[in-house]
Each structure stands twice: as C-alpha cells, then as structure tokens.
Coordinates of C-alpha atoms in Angstrom, one line a residue:
X1 CA 0.7 -2.6 40.1
X2 CA -1.6 -3.8 42.8
X3 CA -1.4 -7.5 43.7
X4 CA -3.6 -9.5 46.0
X5 CA -2.0 -11.9 48.3
X6 CA -2.9 -15.6 47.7
X7 CA -2.8 -16.2 51.5
X8 CA -6.0 -16.2 53.4
X9 CA -6.1 -13.6 56.2
X10 CA -5.6 -14.9 59.7
X11 CA -8.7 -15.0 61.9
X12 CA -6.9 -15.9 65.1
X13 CA -7.6 -12.5 66.7
X14 CA -11.3 -12.8 65.8
X15 CA -11.9 -15.8 68.0
X16 CA -13.2 -13.9 71.0
X17 CA -16.9 -14.7 71.0
X18 CA -17.5 -11.6 73.2
X19 CA -16.1 -9.2 70.6
X20 CA -18.6 -9.5 67.7
X21 CA -18.8 -5.8 67.1
X22 CA -15.0 -5.6 66.7
X23 CA -15.1 -8.6 64.4
X24 CA -17.7 -7.1 62.1
X25 CA -15.9 -3.8 62.0
X26 CA -12.6 -5.5 61.0
X27 CA -14.3 -7.8 58.4
X28 CA -16.0 -4.7 56.9
X29 CA -12.7 -2.9 56.6
X30 CA -11.1 -5.9 55.1
X31 CA -13.8 -6.4 52.5
X32 CA -13.6 -2.8 51.6
X33 CA -9.9 -3.1 50.9
X34 CA -10.6 -6.2 48.7
X35 CA -13.2 -4.2 46.7
X36 CA -10.8 -1.3 46.2
X37 CA -7.9 -3.6 45.2
X38 CA -10.2 -5.5 42.8
X39 CA -11.2 -2.2 41.1
X40 CA -7.6 -1.1 40.9
X41 CA -6.6 -4.4 39.2
X42 CA -9.5 -4.2 36.8
X43 CA -8.6 -0.6 35.9
X44 CA -5.0 -1.7 35.4
X45 CA -5.9 -4.6 33.1
X46 CA -8.3 -2.4 31.1
X47 CA -5.7 0.4 30.7
X48 CA -2.9 -2.1 29.9
X49 CA -5.1 -3.8 27.2
X50 CA -6.1 -0.5 25.7
X51 CA -2.5 0.7 25.6
X52 CA -1.3 -2.5 24.0
X53 CA -4.0 -2.3 21.3
X54 CA -2.8 1.2 20.5
X55 CA 0.8 0.4 20.6
X56 CA 0.8 -2.9 18.6
X57 CA -0.3 -1.2 15.3
X58 CA 2.5 0.5 13.5
X59 CA 1.4 2.0 10.1
X60 CA 4.9 2.2 8.7
X61 CA 5.5 -1.4 9.6
X62 CA 2.2 -2.3 7.9
X63 CA 3.2 -0.6 4.7
X64 CA 6.6 -2.3 4.7
X65 CA 5.0 -5.7 5.3
X66 CA 2.5 -5.2 2.4
X67 CA 5.2 -3.9 0.1
X68 CA 7.6 -6.7 0.9
X69 CA 4.8 -9.3 0.4
X70 CA 3.8 -7.6 -2.9
X71 CA 7.4 -7.8 -4.2
X72 CA 7.8 -11.4 -3.0
X73 CA 4.6 -12.5 -4.8
X74 CA 4.8 -10.2 -7.7
X75 CA 4.7 -13.0 -10.3
X76 CA 1.5 -14.5 -8.6
X77 CA -2.1 -13.3 -8.6
X78 CA -5.0 -14.6 -6.7
X79 CA -7.6 -13.2 -9.1
X80 CA -9.2 -15.6 -11.6
X81 CA -10.4 -14.6 -15.1
X82 CA -13.5 -16.6 -14.7
X83 CA -14.5 -14.6 -11.6
X84 CA -14.1 -11.3 -13.4
X85 CA -16.1 -12.7 -16.4
X86 CA -19.0 -13.7 -14.0
X87 CA -19.0 -10.2 -12.5
X88 CA -18.9 -8.5 -15.9
X89 CA -21.8 -10.7 -17.0
X90 CA -23.7 -9.7 -13.9
X91 CA -23.2 -6.0 -14.5
X92 CA -24.5 -6.3 -18.1
X93 CA -27.5 -8.5 -17.3
X94 CA -28.5 -7.3 -13.8
X95 CA -27.2 -3.8 -13.6
X96 CA -27.8 -3.0 -17.3
X97 CA -24.6 -1.0 -17.5
X98 CA -24.1 0.8 -20.8
X99 CA -21.9 3.5 -22.1
X100 CA -18.8 4.4 -20.3
X101 CA -18.4 2.4 -17.1
X102 CA -16.2 3.7 -14.3
X103 CA -14.6 1.1 -12.1
X104 CA -11.9 0.6 -9.5
X105 CA -10.1 -2.5 -8.3
X106 CA -8.4 -2.4 -4.9
X107 CA -5.1 -4.2 -4.1
X108 CA -4.3 -5.4 -7.6
X109 CA -0.6 -6.2 -7.5
X110 CA 0.1 -6.7 -11.2
X111 CA -3.1 -5.1 -12.4
X112 CA -4.7 -8.2 -14.0
X113 CA -8.2 -7.4 -12.7
X114 CA -8.5 -4.0 -14.4
X115 CA -7.1 -5.4 -17.7
X116 CA -9.7 -8.1 -17.8
X117 CA -12.5 -5.7 -16.9
X118 CA -11.4 -3.3 -19.7
X119 CA -11.4 -6.2 -22.2
X120 CA -14.9 -7.4 -21.2
X121 CA -16.6 -4.0 -20.8
X122 CA -16.2 -1.9 -23.9
X123 CA -15.7 1.9 -23.3
X124 CA -14.9 1.2 -19.6
X125 CA -12.5 3.2 -17.6
X126 CA -11.2 0.9 -14.9
X127 CA -8.0 1.2 -12.9
X128 CA -6.5 -0.3 -9.8
X129 CA -4.8 0.6 -6.5
X130 CA -1.8 -1.0 -5.0
X131 CA 0.0 0.2 -1.8
X132 CA 3.4 -1.0 -3.0
X133 CA 5.7 1.2 -4.9
X134 CA 5.6 -1.4 -7.7
X135 CA 2.2 0.0 -8.7
X136 CA 3.7 2.4 -11.2
X137 CA 5.3 -0.6 -13.1
X138 CA 1.8 -1.7 -14.2
X139 CA -0.6 -0.1 -16.6
X140 CA -3.8 1.5 -15.2
X141 CA -2.5 1.1 -11.6
X142 CA -1.8 3.9 -9.0
X143 CA 0.0 3.6 -5.7
X144 CA -2.6 4.2 -3.0
X145 CA -3.6 2.8 0.4
X146 CA -7.3 1.8 -0.1
X147 CA -8.1 2.8 3.5
X148 CA -7.7 6.5 2.5
X149 CA -10.3 8.8 1.0
X150 CA -9.7 10.6 -2.2
X151 CA -12.2 13.5 -2.6
X152 CA -12.5 13.2 -6.4
X153 CA -13.6 9.6 -6.0
X154 CA -16.6 10.3 -3.8
X155 CA -19.8 9.0 -5.4
X156 CA -18.0 8.4 -8.7
X157 CA -17.7 4.7 -9.5
X158 CA -20.2 2.3 -11.1
X159 CA -18.4 -0.6 -9.6
X160 CA -15.7 -1.7 -7.2
X161 CA -14.0 -5.1 -7.1
X162 CA -11.5 -6.5 -4.6
X163 CA -10.3 -9.8 -3.3
X164 CA -7.9 -8.2 -0.8
X165 CA -9.9 -7.2 2.2
X166 CA -7.8 -9.8 4.1
X167 CA -4.9 -7.4 3.8
X168 CA -6.7 -4.6 5.7
X169 CA -5.7 -3.4 9.1
X170 CA -9.2 -2.0 9.6
X171 CA -11.8 -3.8 7.4
X172 CA -14.7 -1.7 8.5
X173 CA -12.9 1.5 7.6
X174 CA -11.9 0.1 4.2
X175 CA -15.5 -1.0 3.4
X176 CA -16.9 2.4 4.5
X177 CA -14.4 4.3 2.3
X178 CA -15.0 2.0 -0.7
X179 CA -18.8 2.4 -0.4
X180 CA -18.5 6.2 -0.2
X181 CA -17.0 6.1 -3.7
X182 CA -19.9 4.4 -5.3
X183 CA -22.5 6.4 -7.2
X184 CA -26.2 5.8 -6.2
X185 CA -26.5 2.8 -8.6
X186 CA -23.0 1.5 -8.1
X187 CA -22.1 -1.9 -6.7
X188 CA -19.2 -3.3 -4.7
X189 CA -18.1 -6.8 -5.6
X190 CA -16.1 -8.3 -2.8
X191 CA -14.6 -11.8 -3.1
X192 CA -14.6 -14.3 -0.2
X193 CA -13.1 -17.8 -0.1
X194 CA -11.9 -20.1 2.7
X195 CA -8.5 -18.5 2.4
X196 CA -10.1 -15.3 3.7
X197 CA -11.3 -16.9 6.9
X198 CA -9.7 -16.7 10.4
X199 CA -7.4 -19.6 9.6
X200 CA -5.7 -17.6 6.9
X201 CA -4.6 -14.7 9.1
X202 CA -0.9 -13.8 8.8
X203 CA 1.3 -10.7 9.2
X204 CA 0.7 -10.1 5.4
X205 CA -3.1 -10.9 5.7
X206 CA -4.0 -9.5 9.1
X207 CA -7.8 -9.8 8.7
X208 CA -9.8 -13.0 8.5
X209 CA -13.5 -13.7 9.0
X210 CA -16.2 -16.1 8.0
X211 CA -18.5 -15.3 5.1
X212 CA -21.0 -14.1 7.7
X213 CA -18.4 -11.9 9.2
X214 CA -17.7 -10.3 5.9
X215 CA -21.4 -9.7 5.3
X216 CA -21.7 -8.0 8.7
X217 CA -19.3 -5.3 7.6
X218 CA -22.1 -4.0 5.3
X219 CA -24.6 -3.4 8.2
X220 CA -24.9 0.2 7.1
X221 CA -25.5 -0.7 3.5
X222 CA -27.5 -3.2 1.4
X223 CA -26.5 -6.6 0.4
X224 CA -28.0 -7.0 -3.1
X225 CA -26.9 -10.4 -4.1
X226 CA -24.4 -13.3 -3.4
X227 CA -22.8 -15.1 -6.3
X228 CA -21.4 -18.6 -5.8
X229 CA -18.7 -19.8 -8.2
X230 CA -16.4 -22.8 -8.3
X231 CA -12.7 -22.3 -8.9
X232 CA -10.1 -25.0 -9.3
X233 CA -7.6 -25.3 -6.4
X234 CA -9.7 -22.8 -4.4
X235 CA -13.1 -24.4 -4.1
X236 CA -16.2 -22.3 -3.7
X237 CA -15.9 -18.6 -4.3
X238 CA -18.5 -16.2 -3.0
X239 CA -18.9 -12.7 -4.4
X240 CA -20.7 -10.3 -2.0
X241 CA -22.6 -7.7 -4.0
X242 CA -23.4 -4.5 -2.0
X243 CA -24.7 -1.1 -2.8
X244 CA -26.6 1.9 -1.4
X245 CA -29.7 0.6 -3.1
X246 CA -30.5 -2.6 -4.9

C-alpha cells in the first residue's frame, strides 16, 4: 500500500537564487513522484472496492437469510386480498383476458396470492415461487429462486405478480428474468409501498428504492399503467404494470 506523507517537503536546499535550473529539475521530479503515487493510490482504492463488492455477496448466505426469514414470518403475509382483486379486475377490463389464464407469483411464502387469483379468475392456472424449503408445504407453490431462468417458462405467462422485489440481491436481473417469461400480451404487476423504499433495507430485504427507482428498472420495457390503491396500515400502494407492449 502506498501512503503519501502528510509533511510538506523541505525547501531549505532550494534557497540558492543562483540555482534555478536545479530547483526546477528537483521540483519536476518531485511532482512526478506525487502523480505516480496518486495513481497508485487511486488504483488501490478502485481494486479494493471492486474486490469488496465481489466478496461481500455470498449466495449461500443469501439463501439461508431468506429461508430463515420465511420460517420466522411464516404465519404472516404482506399481500392484501383487495390488491389482488384490483389486479384481477384490471386484467378482465383492460387486458380482456378470457379462457385459461397462466400466471405466476414470485416470493409467495404461504401461497395466498395464487389462491386468491385462482378464485377470482375462473379456469386460471396460477402458481407461486418461494426460495425457502417450506414451499412444498403449500398448494400451487414450488421452491425456486426467482432470479433464475427456467426454459419452459420463457414467453409463457399472461401475467406475473410480486410484492417481493425488495428481497432481491439483483433487482435488475430479477426484472429481466421475469419479463422474459411473459408472452407478447402479458403484463407484470409489481407492488411498491413506502416499505419498499431505501429506509426499509435490511439483511432480509436487501433492495430498496423510490417508486421512480423501481420504474427505472423497466427501461428496456414499457410501463403500461400505474394503479394507486389505499391499504389500511400501509397507506398508498402503487402497482407498476409493465409489458413488452401496451
């Protein structure tokens, strides 16, 4: 590690007024050393930061944290039936869905989301994903990390719903993977509340952003609509509706 001394260099030996050439030469060499040292320090800081960013994420630890949090909160669910009802109404009125509707809900814990969707959308085939091994305890739920692609899901779903992007270790990756599983007319319904902002970040919820920050994740896609709902104990709930086309 290169350190610069905090002491100013002595100029006692530069005081000879008849030795300007020698003075300029020595000053030039000194400045050159400063520039080289500064570049070394900048390189060291950059490499150190880069190494730390790589080292600080541990996937196995992430899975353990999510699984532990899931089991600790297994009796609780953030999802609200009124929110699902509003989304189902939107799909019927605006998307004109009919026949068999294929949907997936990401990060569903006890699977309440898919159960409500199945009740509200006749003939629908909706299931959920959950990273915890508790997934198999709940109907229509599979154990799966929503950051990962599944070839048979590509371009398949009519809709996706999630309120758990705040649990993501890479939200842009998650959004891109989810969008790849929508069919051409499909829509992603992503929930945002104040609890999803930067102030809500924890080890269990490693991602937080403003509503605008969430919307920016869809820069490669189209934002088709933004629903605003009111929920008791939560306040305003926004549902970002995105697709490949609107």
